[in-house]
mmCIF file of C-alpha atoms in Angstrom:
data_model
loop_
_atom_site.group_PDB
_atom_site.id
_atom_site.type_symbol
_atom_site.label_atom_id
_atom_site.label_comp_id
_atom_site.label_asym_id
_atom_site.label_seq_id
_atom_site.Cartn_x
_atom_site.Cartn_y
_atom_site.Cartn_z
ATOM 1 C CA MET A 1 -34.220 -7.442 -20.967
ATOM 2 C CA THR A 2 -35.994 -4.272 -19.970
ATOM 3 C CA ARG A 3 -34.443 -0.747 -20.488
ATOM 4 C CA PRO A 4 -33.853 -0.129 -16.826
ATOM 5 C CA ALA A 5 -31.874 -3.432 -16.506
ATOM 6 C CA ILE A 6 -29.778 -2.287 -19.494
ATOM 7 C CA LEU A 7 -29.086 0.915 -17.765
ATOM 8 C CA SER A 8 -28.284 -0.748 -14.376
ATOM 9 C CA ALA A 9 -25.677 -3.090 -16.238
ATOM 10 C CA ALA A 10 -24.188 -0.179 -17.783
ATOM 11 C CA ALA A 11 -23.368 1.104 -14.676
ATOM 12 C CA TRP A 12 -21.432 -1.847 -13.273
ATOM 13 C CA GLN A 13 -18.333 -1.206 -11.247
ATOM 14 C CA PHE A 14 -15.445 -3.318 -10.017
ATOM 15 C CA SER A 15 -12.431 -2.396 -8.162
ATOM 16 C CA ILE A 16 -10.154 -5.276 -6.958
ATOM 17 C CA ASP A 17 -8.756 -2.713 -4.587
ATOM 18 C CA ALA A 18 -11.990 -2.878 -2.711
ATOM 19 C CA HIS A 19 -11.656 -6.621 -1.978
ATOM 20 C CA LEU A 20 -7.966 -6.766 -2.006
ATOM 21 C CA ASN A 21 -6.494 -3.722 -0.052
ATOM 22 C CA ARG A 22 -7.652 -5.024 3.482
ATOM 23 C CA PHE A 23 -5.345 -8.178 3.028
ATOM 24 C CA VAL A 24 -2.163 -5.788 1.865
ATOM 25 C CA PRO A 25 0.015 -5.171 4.975
ATOM 26 C CA PRO A 26 0.825 -1.380 5.461
ATOM 27 C CA SER A 27 4.181 -0.203 3.870
ATOM 28 C CA VAL A 28 7.291 -0.489 6.270
ATOM 29 C CA VAL A 29 9.021 2.109 4.617
ATOM 30 C CA PRO A 30 8.016 4.911 7.120
ATOM 31 C CA HIS A 31 9.635 2.696 9.864
ATOM 32 C CA LEU A 32 13.074 2.549 8.190
ATOM 33 C CA PRO A 33 15.996 4.532 8.938
ATOM 34 C CA ARG A 34 15.456 8.153 7.482
ATOM 35 C CA PRO A 35 17.986 8.156 4.900
ATOM 36 C CA ILE A 36 16.929 4.879 3.279
ATOM 37 C CA ALA A 37 13.053 5.730 3.704
ATOM 38 C CA HIS A 38 13.863 9.075 1.883
ATOM 39 C CA PHE A 39 15.120 7.333 -1.107
ATOM 40 C CA LEU A 40 12.183 5.012 -1.144
ATOM 41 C CA GLY A 41 9.763 7.783 -1.352
ATOM 42 C CA ASP A 42 8.946 8.466 2.257
ATOM 43 C CA ARG A 43 8.400 12.089 3.360
ATOM 44 C CA GLN A 44 8.161 13.227 7.258
ATOM 45 C CA PRO A 45 4.800 14.857 8.227
ATOM 46 C CA GLY A 46 4.994 18.625 7.269
ATOM 47 C CA HIS A 47 7.461 18.044 4.428
ATOM 48 C CA ILE A 48 6.925 20.362 1.493
ATOM 49 C CA ASN A 49 8.522 19.231 -1.866
ATOM 50 C CA PRO A 50 10.562 22.144 -2.985
ATOM 51 C CA LYS A 51 9.520 23.984 -6.310
ATOM 52 C CA ILE A 52 11.912 23.262 -9.193
ATOM 53 C CA GLY A 53 11.701 24.407 -12.841
ATOM 54 C CA ASN A 54 11.033 22.176 -15.823
ATOM 55 C CA LEU A 55 14.555 22.265 -16.809
ATOM 56 C CA ILE A 56 15.858 20.421 -13.811
ATOM 57 C CA VAL A 57 13.166 17.813 -14.145
ATOM 58 C CA ILE A 58 14.086 17.401 -17.776
ATOM 59 C CA ALA A 59 17.791 17.076 -16.711
ATOM 60 C CA TRP A 60 17.162 14.498 -14.112
ATOM 61 C CA ALA A 61 14.841 12.782 -16.576
ATOM 62 C CA PHE A 62 17.768 12.544 -19.112
ATOM 63 C CA ILE A 63 20.131 11.234 -16.668
ATOM 64 C CA GLY A 64 17.362 8.660 -15.266
ATOM 65 C CA VAL A 65 16.262 7.341 -18.639
ATOM 66 C CA PHE A 66 19.699 6.847 -19.670
ATOM 67 C CA CYS A 67 20.869 4.863 -16.647
ATOM 68 C CA GLY A 68 17.883 2.927 -16.428
ATOM 69 C CA VAL A 69 17.855 1.717 -19.989
ATOM 70 C CA SER A 70 21.517 1.251 -19.716
ATOM 71 C CA VAL A 71 21.574 -0.800 -16.976
ATOM 72 C CA VAL A 72 18.694 -2.826 -18.023
ATOM 73 C CA ASN A 73 20.566 -3.744 -21.473
ATOM 74 C CA VAL A 74 23.876 -4.233 -19.891
ATOM 75 C CA VAL A 75 22.492 -6.754 -17.458
ATOM 76 C CA GLY A 76 20.297 -8.310 -19.770
ATOM 77 C CA ALA A 77 23.234 -8.891 -22.117
ATOM 78 C CA HIS A 78 25.033 -10.967 -19.365
ATOM 79 C CA VAL A 79 22.182 -13.505 -18.961
ATOM 80 C CA PRO A 80 22.801 -16.400 -21.582
ATOM 81 C CA VAL A 81 19.138 -17.436 -21.591
ATOM 82 C CA PHE A 82 17.722 -13.926 -22.449
ATOM 83 C CA ARG A 83 19.743 -14.097 -25.886
ATOM 84 C CA GLY A 84 17.910 -14.127 -29.177
ATOM 85 C CA VAL A 85 17.938 -16.387 -32.162
ATOM 86 C CA ASP A 86 21.261 -14.974 -33.310
ATOM 87 C CA GLY A 87 22.730 -14.722 -29.735
ATOM 88 C CA GLY A 88 22.466 -11.009 -29.642
ATOM 89 C CA ILE A 89 20.771 -9.126 -27.000
ATOM 90 C CA THR A 90 17.112 -9.258 -26.743
ATOM 91 C CA THR A 91 15.955 -5.669 -26.564
ATOM 92 C CA ILE A 92 12.499 -5.079 -25.015
ATOM 93 C CA GLY A 93 11.545 -1.822 -26.681
ATOM 94 C CA SER A 94 8.618 -1.240 -24.168
ATOM 95 C CA PHE A 95 11.177 -0.227 -21.449
ATOM 96 C CA GLY A 96 11.950 2.693 -23.425
ATOM 97 C CA ALA A 97 8.163 3.978 -23.018
ATOM 98 C CA ALA A 98 8.611 2.764 -19.232
ATOM 99 C CA ALA A 99 11.464 5.029 -18.604
ATOM 100 C CA VAL A 100 9.585 8.088 -19.925
ATOM 101 C CA LEU A 101 7.024 7.446 -17.195
ATOM 102 C CA GLU A 102 9.279 6.443 -14.424
ATOM 103 C CA PHE A 103 11.931 9.235 -14.729
ATOM 104 C CA TYR A 104 9.645 12.217 -16.137
ATOM 105 C CA ALA A 105 6.036 11.701 -15.370
ATOM 106 C CA ILE A 106 6.757 10.137 -11.947
ATOM 107 C CA GLU A 107 3.621 11.519 -10.246
ATOM 108 C CA SER A 108 1.256 9.523 -12.654
ATOM 109 C CA PRO A 109 -0.452 6.544 -11.298
ATOM 110 C CA LEU A 110 0.569 4.605 -14.172
ATOM 111 C CA ALA A 111 4.261 5.055 -13.201
ATOM 112 C CA GLN A 112 3.944 3.741 -9.658
ATOM 113 C CA PRO A 113 5.848 0.652 -8.621
ATOM 114 C CA ARG A 114 2.557 -1.701 -8.549
ATOM 115 C CA ASN A 115 1.739 -0.791 -12.175
ATOM 116 C CA ALA A 116 5.483 -0.552 -13.420
ATOM 117 C CA VAL A 117 6.265 -3.949 -12.207
ATOM 118 C CA LEU A 118 3.276 -5.889 -12.177
ATOM 119 C CA GLY A 119 1.706 -4.688 -15.178
ATOM 120 C CA GLN A 120 4.677 -5.448 -17.232
ATOM 121 C CA VAL A 121 4.850 -8.986 -15.831
ATOM 122 C CA LEU A 122 1.348 -9.732 -16.255
ATOM 123 C CA SER A 123 1.463 -8.403 -19.823
ATOM 124 C CA SER A 124 4.450 -10.704 -20.685
ATOM 125 C CA ILE A 125 2.670 -13.696 -19.298
ATOM 126 C CA ILE A 126 -0.147 -12.950 -21.502
ATOM 127 C CA GLY A 127 1.845 -12.224 -24.526
ATOM 128 C CA VAL A 128 4.005 -15.617 -24.153
ATOM 129 C CA ALA A 129 0.888 -17.654 -23.357
ATOM 130 C CA VAL A 130 -1.017 -16.441 -26.386
ATOM 131 C CA THR A 131 1.983 -16.879 -28.702
ATOM 132 C CA LYS A 132 2.455 -20.719 -27.144
ATOM 133 C CA LEU A 133 -1.317 -21.193 -28.112
ATOM 134 C CA PHE A 134 -0.998 -20.038 -31.634
ATOM 135 C CA SER A 135 2.448 -21.943 -32.318
ATOM 136 C CA PHE A 136 0.604 -25.152 -32.128
ATOM 137 C CA LEU A 137 -0.584 -24.184 -35.772
ATOM 138 C CA PRO A 138 1.858 -25.020 -38.550
ATOM 139 C CA ALA A 139 4.335 -22.598 -39.002
ATOM 140 C CA ALA A 140 3.068 -20.990 -42.093
ATOM 141 C CA ARG A 141 -0.255 -20.948 -40.549
ATOM 142 C CA PHE A 142 1.060 -19.362 -37.467
ATOM 143 C CA GLU A 143 3.014 -16.496 -39.577
ATOM 144 C CA ALA A 144 -0.080 -15.657 -41.439
ATOM 145 C CA LEU A 145 -2.097 -15.204 -38.112
ATOM 146 C CA ARG A 146 0.734 -13.583 -36.079
ATOM 147 C CA TRP A 147 -1.338 -10.451 -36.510
ATOM 148 C CA LEU A 148 -4.242 -12.073 -34.589
ATOM 149 C CA ALA A 149 -2.260 -13.267 -31.894
ATOM 150 C CA ALA A 150 -0.691 -9.956 -31.422
ATOM 151 C CA SER A 151 -4.139 -8.182 -31.191
ATOM 152 C CA ILE A 152 -5.502 -10.886 -28.647
ATOM 153 C CA ALA A 153 -2.227 -10.393 -26.564
ATOM 154 C CA CYS A 154 -2.413 -6.748 -26.300
ATOM 155 C CA ALA A 155 -6.384 -6.645 -25.995
ATOM 156 C CA ALA A 156 -6.273 -9.371 -23.090
ATOM 157 C CA ALA A 157 -3.168 -7.637 -21.245
ATOM 158 C CA THR A 158 -5.021 -4.291 -21.041
ATOM 159 C CA SER A 159 -8.174 -6.026 -19.543
ATOM 160 C CA VAL A 160 -6.163 -7.905 -17.034
ATOM 161 C CA MET A 161 -4.335 -4.608 -16.156
ATOM 162 C CA ALA A 162 -7.358 -2.748 -15.795
ATOM 163 C CA LEU A 163 -9.008 -5.497 -13.680
ATOM 164 C CA THR A 164 -5.790 -5.748 -11.439
ATOM 165 C CA GLY A 165 -5.374 -2.066 -11.161
ATOM 166 C CA THR A 166 -2.066 -2.309 -12.611
ATOM 167 C CA VAL A 167 -2.288 -0.311 -15.832
ATOM 168 C CA HIS A 168 1.034 0.465 -17.464
ATOM 169 C CA PRO A 169 0.700 1.486 -20.945
ATOM 170 C CA PRO A 170 4.000 0.272 -22.216
ATOM 171 C CA ALA A 171 3.147 -3.205 -20.990
ATOM 172 C CA GLY A 172 0.793 -3.262 -23.714
ATOM 173 C CA ALA A 173 3.841 -3.138 -26.078
ATOM 174 C CA THR A 174 5.505 -5.820 -23.994
ATOM 175 C CA ALA A 175 2.304 -8.057 -24.937
ATOM 176 C CA LEU A 176 2.790 -7.259 -28.561
ATOM 177 C CA ILE A 177 6.778 -7.868 -28.293
ATOM 178 C CA ALA A 178 6.125 -11.302 -26.868
ATOM 179 C CA VAL A 179 4.067 -12.234 -30.151
ATOM 180 C CA THR A 180 5.739 -10.059 -33.090
ATOM 181 C CA ASP A 181 9.562 -10.053 -31.978
ATOM 182 C CA ASP A 182 11.554 -13.140 -33.197
ATOM 183 C CA ASN A 183 13.994 -12.919 -30.357
ATOM 184 C CA ALA A 184 11.170 -12.804 -27.928
ATOM 185 C CA TYR A 185 9.625 -15.719 -29.598
ATOM 186 C CA HIS A 186 12.648 -17.678 -29.433
ATOM 187 C CA ILE A 187 13.448 -17.391 -25.696
ATOM 188 C CA GLY A 188 9.786 -18.105 -24.843
ATOM 189 C CA TRP A 189 8.850 -18.195 -21.144
ATOM 190 C CA TRP A 190 12.211 -16.815 -20.295
ATOM 191 C CA LEU A 191 10.705 -13.383 -21.466
ATOM 192 C CA VAL A 192 9.115 -13.259 -18.375
ATOM 193 C CA PRO A 193 11.873 -13.364 -15.795
ATOM 194 C CA ALA A 194 13.613 -10.940 -18.413
ATOM 195 C CA VAL A 195 10.737 -8.415 -17.992
ATOM 196 C CA LEU A 196 10.485 -8.993 -14.291
ATOM 197 C CA LEU A 197 14.599 -8.016 -14.062
ATOM 198 C CA GLY A 198 14.644 -5.226 -16.259
ATOM 199 C CA SER A 199 11.242 -3.765 -14.212
ATOM 200 C CA VAL A 200 13.066 -3.978 -10.952
ATOM 201 C CA LEU A 201 16.177 -2.709 -12.234
ATOM 202 C CA MET A 202 14.524 0.155 -13.653
ATOM 203 C CA GLN A 203 12.720 0.694 -10.267
ATOM 204 C CA VAL A 204 15.959 0.644 -8.335
ATOM 205 C CA ILE A 205 17.548 3.521 -10.501
ATOM 206 C CA ALA A 206 14.088 5.442 -10.460
ATOM 207 C CA LEU A 207 14.416 5.340 -6.655
ATOM 208 C CA LEU A 208 17.928 6.493 -6.474
ATOM 209 C CA ILE A 209 17.361 9.315 -9.403
ATOM 210 C CA ASN A 210 13.906 10.736 -8.650
ATOM 211 C CA ASN A 211 14.543 11.113 -4.845
ATOM 212 C CA VAL A 212 17.409 13.340 -5.141
ATOM 213 C CA GLN A 213 15.191 16.501 -5.726
ATOM 214 C CA ARG A 214 11.730 15.018 -6.262
ATOM 215 C CA ARG A 215 9.584 12.095 -4.536
ATOM 216 C CA TYR A 216 9.079 8.846 -6.103
ATOM 217 C CA PRO A 217 7.105 6.797 -5.614
ATOM 218 C CA THR A 218 3.792 8.503 -4.414
ATOM 219 C CA TYR A 219 2.656 5.300 -3.092
ATOM 220 C CA TRP A 220 3.900 1.769 -3.332
ATOM 221 C CA TRP A 221 0.574 -0.159 -3.569
ATOM 222 C CA SER A 222 -2.514 2.158 -3.382
ATOM 223 C CA PRO A 223 -3.243 5.441 -2.003
ATOM 224 C CA GLU A 224 -6.131 4.056 0.007
ATOM 225 C CA THR A 225 -5.976 2.522 3.330
ATOM 226 C CA VAL A 226 -4.529 -0.925 3.548
ATOM 227 C CA GLY A 227 -4.135 -4.029 5.805
ATOM 228 C CA SER A 228 -7.582 -3.407 7.815
ATOM 229 C CA PHE A 229 -8.103 -7.255 7.815
ATOM 230 C CA TRP A 230 -4.677 -7.804 9.965
ATOM 231 C CA GLY A 231 -5.682 -5.136 12.702
ATOM 232 C CA PHE A 232 -2.971 -2.736 11.572
ATOM 233 C CA ASP A 233 -3.707 0.603 13.403
ATOM 234 C CA THR A 234 -3.188 2.809 9.833
ATOM 235 C CA LYS A 235 -3.726 6.276 9.529
ATOM 236 C CA LYS A 236 -7.236 7.164 8.370
ATOM 237 C CA THR A 237 -7.728 9.991 6.451
ATOM 238 C CA VAL A 238 -11.344 9.897 5.170
ATOM 239 C CA ALA A 239 -14.012 10.768 7.384
ATOM 240 C CA VAL A 240 -17.774 9.790 6.020
ATOM 241 C CA THR A 241 -21.012 10.954 7.111
ATOM 242 C CA THR A 242 -23.086 7.974 6.612
ATOM 243 C CA THR A 243 -26.712 8.635 8.179
ATOM 244 C CA ARG A 244 -29.247 11.579 7.679
ATOM 245 C CA GLU A 245 -29.293 12.212 11.390
ATOM 246 C CA ASP A 246 -25.411 12.636 11.335
ATOM 247 C CA GLU A 247 -25.718 14.711 8.384
ATOM 248 C CA GLU A 248 -28.053 17.230 10.139
ATOM 249 C CA LYS A 249 -25.393 17.177 13.066
ATOM 250 C CA ALA A 250 -22.410 17.648 10.602
ATOM 251 C CA THR A 251 -20.542 20.852 9.831
ATOM 252 C CA PRO A 252 -21.905 23.011 7.186
ATOM 253 C CA PRO A 253 -21.987 22.162 3.478
ATOM 254 C CA VAL A 254 -18.995 22.828 1.692
ATOM 255 C CA ASP A 255 -20.778 25.278 -0.449
ATOM 256 C CA GLU A 256 -21.350 27.458 2.709
ATOM 257 C CA GLY A 257 -17.691 27.877 3.460
ATOM 258 C CA LEU A 258 -14.458 25.405 3.698
ATOM 259 C CA GLU A 259 -11.697 26.793 6.108
ATOM 260 C CA ASP A 260 -8.461 26.825 4.187
ATOM 261 C CA PRO A 261 -5.934 24.565 5.992
ATOM 262 C CA ASP A 262 -2.551 25.733 7.059
ATOM 263 C CA PRO A 263 -0.208 25.992 3.807
ATOM 264 C CA GLU A 264 2.750 24.564 5.707
ATOM 265 C CA MET A 265 1.121 21.305 6.632
ATOM 266 C CA GLY A 266 2.536 19.727 3.575
ATOM 267 C CA HIS A 267 -0.240 16.807 3.117
ATOM 268 C CA VAL A 268 -3.763 16.679 1.901
ATOM 269 C CA THR A 269 -6.582 15.914 4.051
ATOM 270 C CA PHE A 270 -9.183 13.739 2.053
ATOM 271 C CA THR A 271 -12.693 13.908 3.347
ATOM 272 C CA ARG A 272 -15.922 12.953 2.371
ATOM 273 C CA THR A 273 -19.541 14.637 2.996
ATOM 274 C CA VAL A 274 -23.126 13.954 2.046
ATOM 275 C CA SER A 275 -24.305 17.304 3.031
ATOM 276 C CA SER A 276 -23.119 18.832 -0.266
ATOM 277 C CA VAL A 277 -25.651 16.791 -2.290
ATOM 278 C CA GLN A 278 -28.422 18.691 -3.957
ATOM 279 C CA GLN A 279 -31.163 16.779 -5.600
ATOM 280 C CA ARG A 280 -33.829 17.521 -8.142
ATOM 281 C CA THR A 281 -36.716 15.497 -9.620
ATOM 282 C CA THR A 282 -37.526 15.396 -13.294
ATOM 283 C CA VAL A 283 -40.215 13.498 -15.124
ATOM 284 C CA GLY A 284 -39.008 11.380 -18.205
ATOM 285 C CA SER A 285 -40.120 8.586 -20.380
ATOM 286 C CA LEU A 286 -39.067 6.139 -17.513
ATOM 287 C CA GLY A 287 -41.186 8.097 -14.759
ATOM 288 C CA PRO A 288 -39.895 10.533 -12.021
ATOM 289 C CA GLN A 289 -36.212 10.334 -11.685
ATOM 290 C CA ARG A 290 -34.042 11.888 -9.011
ATOM 291 C CA HIS A 291 -30.768 13.374 -9.950
ATOM 292 C CA GLU A 292 -27.976 14.264 -7.621
ATOM 293 C CA HIS A 293 -25.980 17.414 -8.114
ATOM 294 C CA LEU A 294 -22.238 16.329 -6.520
ATOM 295 C CA ARG A 295 -19.964 18.715 -5.666
ATOM 296 C CA VAL A 296 -15.815 18.261 -5.481
ATOM 297 C CA VAL A 297 -14.040 21.067 -3.620
ATOM 298 C CA ILE A 298 -10.342 21.248 -3.827
ATOM 299 C CA THR A 299 -8.335 23.858 -1.861
ATOM 300 C CA ARG A 300 -4.853 23.972 -0.784
ATOM 301 C CA ASN A 301 -4.064 20.680 0.878
ATOM 302 C CA ALA A 302 -7.806 19.550 1.321
ATOM 303 C CA VAL A 303 -9.927 17.811 -0.985
ATOM 304 C CA VAL A 304 -13.815 17.124 -0.143
ATOM 305 C CA VAL A 305 -15.922 14.750 -2.391
ATOM 306 C CA PRO A 306 -19.424 13.561 -1.763
ATOM 307 C CA ASP A 307 -19.810 10.272 0.269
ATOM 308 C CA SER A 308 -21.782 8.940 -2.910
ATOM 309 C CA MET A 309 -18.998 9.380 -5.584
ATOM 310 C CA PHE A 310 -16.958 6.574 -6.406
ATOM 311 C CA LEU A 311 -13.186 7.353 -7.163
ATOM 312 C CA ARG A 312 -10.585 4.947 -8.292
ATOM 313 C CA PRO A 313 -7.125 5.135 -6.556
ATOM 314 C CA GLU A 314 -5.629 7.119 -9.837
ATOM 315 C CA GLU A 315 -8.552 9.510 -9.514
ATOM 316 C CA ARG A 316 -7.982 10.388 -5.953
ATOM 317 C CA LEU A 317 -4.375 10.717 -6.347
ATOM 318 C CA MET A 318 -5.111 13.297 -9.335
ATOM 319 C CA LEU A 319 -7.135 15.178 -6.990
ATOM 320 C CA GLU A 320 -4.569 15.331 -4.096
ATOM 321 C CA THR A 321 -2.049 16.330 -6.549
ATOM 322 C CA LEU A 322 -4.056 19.300 -7.877
ATOM 323 C CA SER A 323 -4.599 20.218 -4.277
ATOM 324 C CA GLU A 324 -0.823 20.169 -3.512
ATOM 325 C CA ARG A 325 -0.214 22.318 -6.630
ATOM 326 C CA LEU A 326 -2.777 25.057 -5.569
#
């Protein structure tokens, strides 16, 4: 294989959202009665989140984590099929880490409902499946290779979450627990509905607690546009200049000045431009190469990125969060 081919393979990208988002219907939350929509994370245009100190955030996180973990444990204790080998509660320790994300770091893409629920469920399925495969071995051999099964389960869960856009770090622990914990091993496939139930209960508590003074979730599925296949008239926030003729007619490049939007708008305008790209040519061992200098501009309530720059949903959300904090 030639060196240029190796270099091109190293740049391969895959985003499931690029293929899936157009089939996902837009959220119905904005159309619900205002009090309900508020506690589902929706805010009216022009709404500005109040500034609160970190002590208030910590206090709400304490209340949320306490309530979330308590509800998950109490409900799980009343479901007989979720009980372990000794009849006791099957405690899924990864919910402790999930609670930190869902009640404290609520702006993180890793804490959004898609990641918090689907990441946990997918990881539990993978963990139980790997355990079942290794359990075909003799008992002594299974115990000797349990460490290998745990490593495979965690690695596979991480890869699946990355490919499906559902990365949730506590879910990696869920895959490990499915293999290493005797109670989880005892209930087998019942671990999957136990994880699903716990994740949904945690989300319900998060919606109630986090929306008192903050906002959760930031999005339900993805910050990108969804539902185009079904012809929904979704709000488009990305304007792309695609041709050189359009570029010549476009507004001045971002480095020549970008007007600061009205700080009272309360939402971020996310635009793309190709007029900010500068190029230079260098000569190397592979011959002349053209390099693009890409510029990202972040101002109050506005983000401008080059059209040629690929952004994952979590990266886009990070830029918008920085813009809102300016």
